[in-house]
XYZ file of C-alpha atoms in Angstrom:
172
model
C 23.726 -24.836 -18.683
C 21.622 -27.106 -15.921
C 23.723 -29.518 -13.758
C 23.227 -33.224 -14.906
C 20.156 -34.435 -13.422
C 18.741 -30.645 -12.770
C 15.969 -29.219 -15.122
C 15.141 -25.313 -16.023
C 11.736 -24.561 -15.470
C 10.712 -21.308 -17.539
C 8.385 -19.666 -15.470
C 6.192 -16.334 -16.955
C 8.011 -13.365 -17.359
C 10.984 -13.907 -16.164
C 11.829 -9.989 -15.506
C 12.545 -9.662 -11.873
C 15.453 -11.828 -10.476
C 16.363 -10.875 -6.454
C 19.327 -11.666 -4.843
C 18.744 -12.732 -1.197
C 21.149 -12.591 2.135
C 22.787 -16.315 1.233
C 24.210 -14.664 -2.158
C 21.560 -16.621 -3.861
C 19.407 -15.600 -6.659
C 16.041 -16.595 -7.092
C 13.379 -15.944 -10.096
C 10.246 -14.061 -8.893
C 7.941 -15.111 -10.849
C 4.319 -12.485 -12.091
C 1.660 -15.094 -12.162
C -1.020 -13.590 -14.568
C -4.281 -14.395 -12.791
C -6.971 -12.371 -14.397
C -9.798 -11.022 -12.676
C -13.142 -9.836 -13.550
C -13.761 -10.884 -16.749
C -16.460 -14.225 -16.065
C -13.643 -16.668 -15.214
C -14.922 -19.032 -13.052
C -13.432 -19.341 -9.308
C -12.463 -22.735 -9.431
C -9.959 -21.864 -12.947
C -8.133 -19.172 -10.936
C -7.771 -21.810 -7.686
C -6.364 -24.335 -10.538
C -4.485 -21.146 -12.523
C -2.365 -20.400 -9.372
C -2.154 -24.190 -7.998
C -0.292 -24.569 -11.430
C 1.381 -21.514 -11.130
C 2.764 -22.454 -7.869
C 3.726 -26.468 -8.748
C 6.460 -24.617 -11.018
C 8.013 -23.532 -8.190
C 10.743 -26.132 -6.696
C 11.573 -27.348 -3.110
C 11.785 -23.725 -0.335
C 10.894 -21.389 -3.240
C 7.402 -22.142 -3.047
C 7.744 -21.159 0.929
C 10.014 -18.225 -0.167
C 6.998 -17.039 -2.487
C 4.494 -17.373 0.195
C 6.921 -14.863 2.841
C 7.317 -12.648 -0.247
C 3.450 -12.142 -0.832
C 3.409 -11.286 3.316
C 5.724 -8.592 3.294
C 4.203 -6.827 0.204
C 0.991 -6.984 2.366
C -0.614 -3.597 3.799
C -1.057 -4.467 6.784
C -4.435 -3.948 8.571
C -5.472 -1.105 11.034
C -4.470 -1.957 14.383
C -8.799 -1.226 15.396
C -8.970 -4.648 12.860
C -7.388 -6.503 15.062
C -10.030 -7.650 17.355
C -10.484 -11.430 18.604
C -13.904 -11.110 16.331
C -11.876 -10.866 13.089
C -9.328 -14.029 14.302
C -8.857 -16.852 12.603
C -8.660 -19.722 15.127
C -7.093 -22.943 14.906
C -3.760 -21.390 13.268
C -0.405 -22.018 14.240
C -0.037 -17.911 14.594
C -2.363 -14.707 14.580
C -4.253 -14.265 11.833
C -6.883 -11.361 10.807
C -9.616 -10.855 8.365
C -11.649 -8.462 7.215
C -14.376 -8.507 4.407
C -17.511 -7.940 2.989
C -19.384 -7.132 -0.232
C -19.158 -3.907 -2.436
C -21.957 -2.216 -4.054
C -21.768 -4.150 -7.025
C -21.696 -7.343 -5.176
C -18.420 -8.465 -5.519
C -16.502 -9.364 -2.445
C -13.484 -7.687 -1.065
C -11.101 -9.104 2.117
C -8.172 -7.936 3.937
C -5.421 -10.014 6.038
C -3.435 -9.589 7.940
C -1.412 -11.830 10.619
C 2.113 -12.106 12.605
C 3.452 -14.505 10.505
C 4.917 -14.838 7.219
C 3.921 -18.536 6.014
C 0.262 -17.716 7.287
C 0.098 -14.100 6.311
C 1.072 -15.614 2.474
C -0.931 -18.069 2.112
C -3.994 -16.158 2.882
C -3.094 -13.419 0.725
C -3.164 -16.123 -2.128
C -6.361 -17.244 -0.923
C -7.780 -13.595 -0.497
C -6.381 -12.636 -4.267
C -8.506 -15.337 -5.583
C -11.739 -14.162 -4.124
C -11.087 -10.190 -4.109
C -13.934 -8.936 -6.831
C -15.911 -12.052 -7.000
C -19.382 -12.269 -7.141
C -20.661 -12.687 -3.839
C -22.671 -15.827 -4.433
C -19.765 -17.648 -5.956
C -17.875 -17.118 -3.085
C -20.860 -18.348 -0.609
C -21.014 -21.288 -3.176
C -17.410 -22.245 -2.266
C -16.120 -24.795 0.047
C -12.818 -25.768 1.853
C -12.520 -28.550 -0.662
C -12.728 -25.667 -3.950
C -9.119 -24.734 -2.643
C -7.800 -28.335 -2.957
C -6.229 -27.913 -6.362
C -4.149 -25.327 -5.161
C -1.888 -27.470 -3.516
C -0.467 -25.193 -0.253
C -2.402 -27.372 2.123
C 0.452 -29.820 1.688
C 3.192 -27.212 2.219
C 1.567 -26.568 5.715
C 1.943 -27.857 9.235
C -1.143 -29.625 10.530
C -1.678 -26.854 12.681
C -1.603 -24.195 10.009
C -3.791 -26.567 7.817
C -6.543 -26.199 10.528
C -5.701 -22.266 10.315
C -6.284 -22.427 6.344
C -9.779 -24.733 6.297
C -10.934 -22.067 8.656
C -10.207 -18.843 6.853
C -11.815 -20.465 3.552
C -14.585 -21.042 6.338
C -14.513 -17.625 7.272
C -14.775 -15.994 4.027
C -17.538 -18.420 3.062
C -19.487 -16.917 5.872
C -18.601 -13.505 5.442
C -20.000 -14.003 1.899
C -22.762 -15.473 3.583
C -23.745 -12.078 5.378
């Protein structure tokens, strides 16, 4: 039963439910974003911006802090002011480059949770991409996925410039 005025979103596969510190339970939703197999970069950006617009009110913040603390974080030799990503509202790392079968691979890593999340979305979407796709991409490409307007200006500028980032690195 939904309160008057409340409606159930049924978001995919509803397995794993976690109950937080308040006593409250929250769904934590798998998004199925499928890699590899000649989807195009800008249907995964829209795939995961649609994902995401299920999620109501804080639990689309909630979902970015999860994605941070299931993070590996980087090697403390990583962290150099080289591999910083000005303009954010925190410290923020990353790491990347091209395999040997072209596709590009990226690491993050950063001292907050917000920041830390939302590049991990960002990074999921590229990780295994052909590395002329990504070079082809632009801070606009990322539009559709709709975090820029969970942000604080501040953070904003952090996110245009790791897209920028990665765009270079793919670049290299």
């Amino acid at each position: 039963d939904t309160p008057a005025g409340q409606r159930r979103i049924r978001i995919p596969d509803e397995a794993g439910l976690q109950v937080h510190a308040r006593g409250t339970v929250r769904q934590e939703p798998t998004f199925h974003v499928k890699h590899g197999q000649g989807r195009m970069i800008a249907d995964k950006i829209t795939e995961m911006g649609d994902n995401l617009r299920l999620l109501e009110g804080h639990d689309r913040l909630h979902y970015l802090i999860d994605k941070a603390k299931d993070m590996e974080p980087l090697p403390e030799a990583a962290k150099i002011d080289d591999n910083r990503i000005r303009g954010c509202a925190s410290k923020l790392w990353i790491i990347g480059g091209a395999k040997e079968d072209g596709t590009m691979m990226y690491q993050v890593d950063g001292d907050a949770h917000i920041s830390k999340g939302t590049a991990k979305i960002v990074t999921d979407i590229v990780n295994g991409e052909p590395k002329n796709e990504v070079a082809d991409l632009t801070v606009e490409s990322f539009t559709p996925l709709g975090i820029k307007e969970l942000l604080t200006m501040q953070r904003q500028n952090g996110l245009g410039e790791l897209i920028n980032r990665i765009i270079r690195i793919a670049h290299d």
